Short mmCIF file of C-alpha atoms (C1' of nucleotides) in Angstrom, two decimals:
data_model
loop_
_atom_site.label_atom_id
_atom_site.label_comp_id
_atom_site.label_asym_id
_atom_site.label_seq_id
_atom_site.Cartn_x
_atom_site.Cartn_y
_atom_site.Cartn_z
CA MET A 1 0.00 0.00 0.00
CA PRO A 2 1.49 3.34 -1.02
CA THR A 3 2.06 6.05 1.61
CA PRO A 4 -1.09 8.15 1.95
CA ARG A 5 -0.55 11.62 0.55
CA LEU A 6 -0.76 14.75 2.70
CA LYS A 7 -2.52 17.52 0.90
CA LEU A 8 -0.18 20.38 1.68
CA ASP A 9 -2.97 22.82 0.91
CA ALA A 10 -4.98 21.40 3.78
CA PHE A 11 -2.14 21.65 6.27
CA LEU A 12 -3.00 24.52 8.53
CA PRO A 13 0.46 25.73 9.50
CA TYR A 14 1.20 25.98 5.81
CA ARG A 15 -2.03 27.83 5.03
CA LEU A 16 -1.37 30.21 7.88
CA SER A 17 2.11 30.93 6.62
CA ILE A 18 0.97 31.54 3.06
CA THR A 19 -1.84 33.86 4.06
CA SER A 20 0.27 35.78 6.53
CA ASN A 21 3.08 36.25 4.03
CA MET A 22 0.68 37.51 1.39
CA VAL A 23 -0.74 40.09 3.78
CA SER A 24 2.69 41.09 5.09
CA GLU A 25 4.15 41.54 1.64
CA LEU A 26 1.23 43.64 0.51
CA ILE A 27 1.46 45.99 3.46
CA ALA A 28 5.26 46.02 3.61
CA GLY A 29 5.39 47.02 -0.05
CA ALA A 30 3.00 49.88 0.49
CA TYR A 31 4.88 51.20 3.51
CA GLU A 32 8.22 50.97 1.85
CA ALA A 33 6.90 52.81 -1.19
CA LEU A 34 4.87 55.44 0.65
CA PHE A 35 7.03 56.20 3.68
CA GLY A 36 10.36 54.45 3.23
CA LEU A 37 9.67 52.38 6.33
CA ARG A 38 10.50 48.69 6.65
CA VAL A 39 8.36 46.44 8.77
CA PRO A 40 10.47 46.55 11.95
CA GLU A 41 10.70 50.33 11.71
CA TRP A 42 6.98 50.73 11.32
CA ARG A 43 6.41 48.46 14.29
CA LEU A 44 8.73 50.54 16.41
CA VAL A 45 6.93 53.72 15.44
CA ALA A 46 3.59 52.17 16.41
CA VAL A 47 4.80 50.78 19.71
CA ILE A 48 6.61 53.97 20.69
CA ALA A 49 3.56 56.02 19.83
CA GLU A 50 1.48 53.87 22.13
CA ALA A 51 3.96 53.87 24.96
CA GLU A 52 5.30 57.43 24.94
CA ALA A 53 8.69 56.36 26.32
CA ILE A 54 9.93 52.80 26.19
CA SER A 55 13.23 50.92 26.22
CA GLN A 56 14.39 48.79 23.29
CA GLN A 57 14.31 45.71 25.40
CA ALA A 58 10.66 46.32 26.23
CA ILE A 59 9.90 46.78 22.54
CA GLY A 60 11.54 43.45 21.81
CA ARG A 61 9.41 41.66 24.35
CA ARG A 62 6.25 43.30 23.13
CA THR A 63 6.76 42.64 19.43
CA ARG A 64 8.76 39.39 19.62
CA MET A 65 11.46 41.00 17.53
CA ASP A 66 15.10 40.22 18.10
CA LYS A 67 17.05 42.86 20.02
CA VAL A 68 19.37 43.23 17.05
CA THR A 69 16.44 43.99 14.79
CA VAL A 70 15.12 46.49 17.29
CA SER A 71 18.52 48.11 17.63
CA ARG A 72 18.91 48.56 13.90
CA ALA A 73 15.42 49.92 13.46
CA ALA A 74 15.96 52.35 16.33
CA ILE A 75 19.21 53.59 14.82
CA ALA A 76 17.57 54.06 11.43
CA LEU A 77 14.64 55.98 12.92
CA ALA A 78 16.92 58.14 15.05
CA ASP A 79 19.08 58.91 11.99
CA ARG A 80 15.97 60.07 10.19
CA GLY A 81 15.01 62.25 13.14
CA LEU A 82 11.79 60.34 13.76
CA ILE A 83 12.58 59.24 17.29
CA LYS A 84 14.79 60.57 20.04
CA ARG A 85 16.69 58.58 22.59
CA THR A 86 16.87 59.97 26.07
CA PRO A 87 18.94 58.38 28.83
CA ASN A 88 16.97 56.04 31.04
CA PRO A 89 17.23 57.56 34.53
CA GLY A 90 16.90 54.14 36.10
CA ASP A 91 19.53 52.38 33.97
CA ALA A 92 22.50 53.96 32.22
CA ARG A 93 22.82 51.07 29.77
CA SER A 94 19.51 51.73 28.11
CA HIS A 95 17.67 54.57 26.40
CA LEU A 96 14.08 55.52 26.43
CA LEU A 97 12.70 56.00 22.95
CA SER A 98 10.03 58.51 22.06
CA LEU A 99 8.72 60.07 18.89
CA THR A 100 9.99 63.45 17.81
CA SER A 101 7.43 65.83 16.37
CA ALA A 102 8.50 64.66 12.92
CA GLY A 103 7.87 61.13 14.12
CA GLU A 104 4.45 62.09 15.42
CA GLN A 105 3.67 63.66 12.10
CA LEU A 106 4.73 60.59 10.16
CA TYR A 107 2.76 58.42 12.52
CA ALA A 108 -0.31 60.54 11.94
CA GLU A 109 0.03 59.88 8.21
CA VAL A 110 0.93 56.21 8.44
CA MET A 111 -1.72 55.09 10.87
CA PRO A 112 -4.79 55.86 8.78
CA LYS A 113 -3.19 54.02 5.87
CA ALA A 114 -2.68 50.98 8.06
CA LEU A 115 -6.25 50.99 9.24
CA GLU A 116 -7.45 51.48 5.71
CA TYR A 117 -5.56 48.43 4.53
CA GLU A 118 -6.93 46.41 7.40
CA LYS A 119 -10.42 47.57 6.55
CA ARG A 120 -10.03 46.67 2.91
CA ILE A 121 -8.60 43.24 3.55
CA PHE A 122 -11.34 42.40 6.02
CA ALA A 123 -14.12 44.26 4.29
CA SER A 124 -16.16 41.12 3.78
CA PHE A 125 -15.78 40.02 7.40
CA LYS A 126 -18.47 40.72 9.91
CA PRO A 127 -17.25 42.22 13.20
CA ALA A 128 -18.09 38.99 15.00
CA GLU A 129 -15.99 37.04 12.51
CA ILE A 130 -13.03 39.31 13.02
CA GLU A 131 -13.42 38.84 16.74
CA ARG A 132 -13.45 35.08 16.33
CA LEU A 133 -10.36 35.20 14.17
CA LYS A 134 -8.48 37.25 16.73
CA ILE A 135 -9.45 34.87 19.47
CA MET A 136 -8.35 31.89 17.42
CA LEU A 137 -4.99 33.46 16.72
CA ALA A 138 -4.54 34.19 20.42
CA ARG A 139 -5.38 30.60 21.27
CA ILE A 140 -2.84 29.34 18.77
CA GLU A 141 -0.17 31.60 20.23
CA GLU A 142 -0.89 30.31 23.68
CA VAL A 143 -0.54 26.69 22.62
CA VAL A 144 2.70 27.37 20.74
CA GLU A 145 4.16 29.12 23.75
CA GLY A 146 3.34 26.07 25.80
CA LEU A 147 4.97 23.77 23.27
CA GLU A 148 8.05 25.98 23.14
CA ALA A 149 8.38 25.84 26.90
CA GLU A 150 7.95 22.08 26.75
CA ALA A 151 10.66 21.76 24.11
CA GLU A 152 13.05 23.84 26.23
CA ARG A 153 12.60 21.62 29.23
CA GLY A 154 13.48 18.70 26.94
CA MET B 1 -6.14 66.97 20.19
CA PRO B 2 -3.41 64.33 20.18
CA THR B 3 -3.30 61.71 17.44
CA PRO B 4 -5.38 58.70 18.46
CA ARG B 5 -3.17 55.73 19.25
CA LEU B 6 -3.34 52.51 17.25
CA LYS B 7 -3.06 49.51 19.47
CA LEU B 8 -0.63 47.44 17.47
CA ASP B 9 -1.79 44.33 19.28
CA ALA B 10 -5.25 44.80 17.83
CA PHE B 11 -4.00 45.25 14.28
CA LEU B 12 -4.92 42.07 12.49
CA PRO B 13 -2.15 41.89 9.91
CA TYR B 14 0.31 42.20 12.78
CA ARG B 15 -1.42 39.53 14.84
CA LEU B 16 -1.51 37.22 11.84
CA SER B 17 2.18 37.71 11.25
CA ILE B 18 3.12 37.06 14.88
CA THR B 19 1.02 33.93 15.13
CA SER B 20 2.17 32.56 11.82
CA ASN B 21 5.83 33.15 12.63
CA MET B 22 5.49 31.43 15.98
CA VAL B 23 3.97 28.37 14.35
CA SER B 24 6.48 28.38 11.50
CA GLU B 25 9.45 28.64 13.81
CA LEU B 26 8.21 25.84 16.00
CA ILE B 27 7.71 23.46 13.11
CA ALA B 28 10.78 24.58 11.19
CA GLY B 29 12.93 23.94 14.25
CA ALA B 30 11.55 20.45 14.66
CA TYR B 31 12.07 19.55 11.00
CA GLU B 32 15.54 20.90 10.90
CA ALA B 33 16.44 18.96 14.04
CA LEU B 34 14.70 15.71 13.14
CA PHE B 35 15.28 15.45 9.41
CA GLY B 36 17.72 18.17 8.37
CA LEU B 37 15.04 19.69 6.15
CA ARG B 38 14.44 23.43 5.83
CA VAL B 39 10.99 24.73 5.17
CA PRO B 40 11.28 25.06 1.37
CA GLU B 41 12.75 21.58 1.13
CA TRP B 42 9.98 20.07 3.19
CA ARG B 43 7.41 21.83 1.05
CA LEU B 44 8.97 20.45 -2.09
CA VAL B 45 8.91 16.95 -0.68
CA ALA B 46 5.23 17.30 0.17
CA VAL B 47 4.24 18.78 -3.17
CA ILE B 48 6.24 16.27 -5.17
CA ALA B 49 4.75 13.43 -3.18
CA GLU B 50 1.29 14.69 -4.03
CA ALA B 51 2.00 15.27 -7.69
CA GLU B 52 4.22 12.31 -8.60
CA ALA B 53 6.03 14.29 -11.30
CA ILE B 54 6.04 18.05 -11.44
CA SER B 55 8.19 20.86 -12.84
CA GLN B 56 9.87 23.43 -10.60
CA GLN B 57 7.86 26.20 -12.11
CA ALA B 58 4.63 24.42 -11.22
CA ILE B 59 5.90 23.98 -7.67
CA GLY B 60 6.59 27.68 -7.47
CA ARG B 61 3.08 28.57 -8.55
CA ARG B 62 1.54 26.11 -6.16
CA THR B 63 3.52 27.13 -3.09
CA ARG B 64 4.06 30.81 -3.89
CA MET B 65 7.78 30.29 -3.45
CA ASP B 66 10.28 32.12 -5.59
CA LYS B 67 11.74 30.09 -8.44
CA VAL B 68 15.20 30.64 -6.98
CA THR B 69 14.12 29.17 -3.66
CA VAL B 70 12.59 26.23 -5.47
CA SER B 71 15.74 25.75 -7.52
CA ARG B 72 17.95 25.69 -4.44
CA ALA B 73 15.69 23.33 -2.56
CA ALA B 74 15.53 21.01 -5.58
CA ILE B 75 19.32 20.95 -5.88
CA ALA B 76 19.70 20.21 -2.17
CA LEU B 77 17.18 17.39 -2.30
CA ALA B 78 18.72 15.92 -5.45
CA ASP B 79 22.16 16.06 -3.83
CA ARG B 80 20.80 14.11 -0.90
CA GLY B 81 19.29 11.57 -3.23
CA LEU B 82 15.74 12.30 -2.10
CA ILE B 83 14.40 13.36 -5.47
CA LYS B 84 15.32 12.60 -9.04
CA ARG B 85 15.06 14.91 -12.00
CA THR B 86 13.99 13.44 -15.28
CA PRO B 87 13.89 15.41 -18.52
CA ASN B 88 10.51 16.88 -19.30
CA PRO B 89 9.51 15.33 -22.63
CA GLY B 90 7.40 18.37 -23.49
CA ASP B 91 10.07 20.99 -22.69
CA ALA B 92 13.81 20.49 -22.72
CA ARG B 93 14.38 23.49 -20.46
CA SER B 94 12.69 21.92 -17.49
CA HIS B 95 12.86 18.77 -15.44
CA LEU B 96 10.15 16.76 -13.84
CA LEU B 97 10.83 16.10 -10.20
CA SER B 98 9.79 12.94 -8.40
CA LEU B 99 10.70 11.26 -5.14
CA THR B 100 13.29 8.51 -5.09
CA SER B 101 12.58 5.57 -2.85
CA ALA B 102 14.75 7.26 -0.21
CA GLY B 103 12.56 10.32 -0.63
CA GLU B 104 9.43 8.25 -0.27
CA GLN B 105 10.83 6.74 2.87
CA LEU B 106 11.70 10.12 4.36
CA TYR B 107 8.29 11.40 3.42
CA ALA B 108 6.68 8.47 5.18
CA GLU B 109 8.52 9.47 8.35
CA VAL B 110 8.03 13.20 8.06
CA MET B 111 4.34 13.28 7.29
CA PRO B 112 3.05 11.72 10.52
CA LYS B 113 5.18 14.19 12.49
CA ALA B 114 3.63 17.06 10.58
CA LEU B 115 0.12 15.86 11.24
CA GLU B 116 0.98 15.29 14.87
CA TYR B 117 2.16 18.87 15.26
CA GLU B 118 -0.94 20.15 13.58
CA LYS B 119 -3.07 18.05 15.88
CA ARG B 120 -1.29 19.30 18.97
CA ILE B 121 -1.46 22.94 18.01
CA PHE B 122 -5.14 22.74 17.21
CA ALA B 123 -6.06 20.23 19.88
CA SER B 124 -8.46 22.62 21.57
CA PHE B 125 -10.19 23.53 18.29
CA LYS B 126 -13.38 21.85 17.30
CA PRO B 127 -13.47 20.56 13.71
CA ALA B 128 -16.01 23.22 12.79
CA GLU B 129 -13.69 25.91 14.14
CA ILE B 130 -10.79 24.61 12.12
CA GLU B 131 -13.02 24.63 9.08
CA ARG B 132 -14.01 28.24 9.74
CA LEU B 133 -10.39 29.24 10.18
CA LYS B 134 -9.41 27.66 6.87
CA ILE B 135 -12.25 29.41 5.13
CA MET B 136 -11.29 32.75 6.63
CA LEU B 137 -7.69 32.32 5.52
CA ALA B 138 -8.85 31.47 2.03
CA ARG B 139 -11.04 34.57 1.94
CA ILE B 140 -8.14 36.74 3.05
CA GLU B 141 -5.93 35.29 0.33
CA GLU B 142 -8.56 36.01 -2.25
CA VAL B 143 -8.85 39.64 -1.22
CA VAL B 144 -5.10 40.14 -1.15
CA GLU B 145 -4.77 38.68 -4.62
CA GLY B 146 -7.32 41.18 -5.79
CA LEU B 147 -5.48 44.06 -4.17
CA GLU B 148 -2.20 42.90 -5.66
CA ALA B 149 -3.73 42.86 -9.12
CA GLU B 150 -5.16 46.31 -8.48
CA ALA B 151 -1.76 47.64 -7.40
CA GLU B 152 -0.12 46.24 -10.55
CA ARG B 153 -2.58 47.99 -12.81
CA GLY B 154 -1.62 51.19 -11.00
"C1'" DC C 1 33.72 47.69 49.12
"C1'" DG C 2 35.15 44.19 45.32
"C1'" DG C 3 34.64 40.78 42.23
"C1'" DC C 4 31.38 38.11 39.19
"C1'" DA C 5 27.29 36.81 36.89
"C1'" DA C 6 23.51 38.98 34.38
"C1'" DT C 7 21.58 42.54 31.27
"C1'" DA C 8 21.03 46.61 27.50
"C1'" DG C 9 22.61 47.58 23.50
"C1'" DT C 10 25.89 47.41 19.45
"C1'" DT C 11 28.97 45.17 16.23
"C1'" DT C 12 30.59 41.41 13.58
"C1'" DC C 13 29.76 37.44 11.07
"C1'" DA C 14 27.21 33.66 8.85
"C1'" DG C 15 23.08 31.92 6.73
"C1'" DT C 16 18.78 32.70 4.03
"C1'" DT C 17 16.15 34.96 0.80
"C1'" DG C 18 15.04 37.73 -3.10
"C1'" DT C 19 16.37 40.73 -7.21
"C1'" DT C 20 19.01 40.93 -11.31
"C1'" DA C 21 21.72 39.00 -14.86
"C1'" DC C 22 22.61 34.99 -17.69
"C1'" DT C 23 22.02 30.51 -20.53
"C1'" DA C 24 19.35 27.47 -23.04
"C1'" DT C 25 15.20 26.39 -25.12
"C1'" DA C 26 10.59 27.47 -26.93
"C1'" DT C 27 7.13 30.06 -29.31
"C1'" DA C 28 5.34 33.85 -32.22
"C1'" DC C 29 5.47 36.22 -36.38
"C1'" DG C 30 7.23 38.35 -40.45
"C1'" DC D 1 12.76 29.35 -42.06
"C1'" DG D 2 14.90 33.09 -39.08
"C1'" DT D 3 14.78 36.66 -36.07
"C1'" DA D 4 12.58 38.46 -31.75
"C1'" DT D 5 10.51 37.76 -27.54
"C1'" DA D 6 9.18 34.93 -23.62
"C1'" DT D 7 10.11 31.21 -20.35
"C1'" DA D 8 12.68 27.31 -17.20
"C1'" DG D 9 16.20 27.11 -14.52
"C1'" DT D 10 20.79 28.63 -12.55
"C1'" DA D 11 24.30 31.82 -10.96
"C1'" DA D 12 25.95 36.08 -9.09
"C1'" DC D 13 25.02 39.69 -6.12
"C1'" DA D 14 22.83 42.52 -2.50
"C1'" DA D 15 19.80 42.95 1.50
"C1'" DC D 16 17.84 41.23 5.74
"C1'" DT D 17 17.92 38.48 9.85
"C1'" DG D 18 19.73 36.06 13.78
"C1'" DA D 19 23.53 33.98 16.52
"C1'" DA D 20 27.75 34.90 18.84
"C1'" DA D 21 31.09 38.05 20.48
"C1'" DC D 22 31.90 42.41 22.65
"C1'" DT D 23 31.26 46.80 25.74
"C1'" DA D 24 29.30 49.12 29.37
"C1'" DT D 25 26.67 49.02 33.33
"C1'" DT D 26 24.07 46.86 36.98
"C1'" DG D 27 23.17 44.07 41.02
"C1'" DC D 28 24.21 40.25 43.87
"C1'" DC D 29 26.89 38.20 47.44
"C1'" DG D 30 31.10 37.29 49.93
#
DNA sequence: CGGCAATAGTTTCAGTTGTTACTATATACG
DNA sequence: CGTATATAGTAACAACTGAAACTATTGCCG
């Protein structure tokens, strides 16, 4: 008897990856073209805008981005005058990042575009469906975190 | 009035990307460790197993992977003796890829692991929920394809 | 205090991925 | 037919990302 064939298209981790990459590429392309921002940079802008003043380490935890990625994005944004780095009074090794007024201005332009894209992509989804999708994604994350922890313990 | 703050955590494309990357990394790590297969290679194995004999170009279309990525994965798999490349009778530029018996054997080991991971990650999901999730992902893909086409036309 | 492990952030380096250029073949059209 | 354009696949190159090494500072514990 031949090995039964897995239909890759029906394999959920694969489907999730394909869909996510399609969405990411679409949005990343638009941001790059419109604002010269790469994905990590845009994420930093959003997180800093929410937080007012936040360390790079905290950004890494919040966004699951590597500290190297965060560092590079922070340097790029600071070079462009979009964020400023003030010494962290509690810890001389770290800086607190906040938006400059130029950064605020960019953020004010970028954010509506982001929401517009989201709206367009999910235009055919009812609010309750979107809610269900978010909850499902959160549940998946929770399980994966558990499996990661399990793997670490051996 | 200050700019209203986007909660990045509530932004669906972001959530999708985080969740998908967590799942991908988990599975990719396992495959790398267990079988020495990277993600593109594993995808090729799966697609070739389904198709029996298929050109690289067709694999690229089916998996949305770049032809360069497909080419590299195919070379790696051929070097390991997992696939064989036979001339395509209809087109001398391309090969038809198929699994060798070693490839079949590997596939027979890999596939149950894949399904097991899927099962574990979605253990708390009812079949109807999984079905809804798949449908939602398919709908998202459809919309994004439309937006891509729109962007190309200008 | 003083030394030593841990942490924030940067730099360096290696691995992966995609864009561009190239080769060989195929197809369209004069 | 034969020239021009498109396509399958590979190779060469550049960009991005993450791991490991490094620097500066912190905090623990003798």
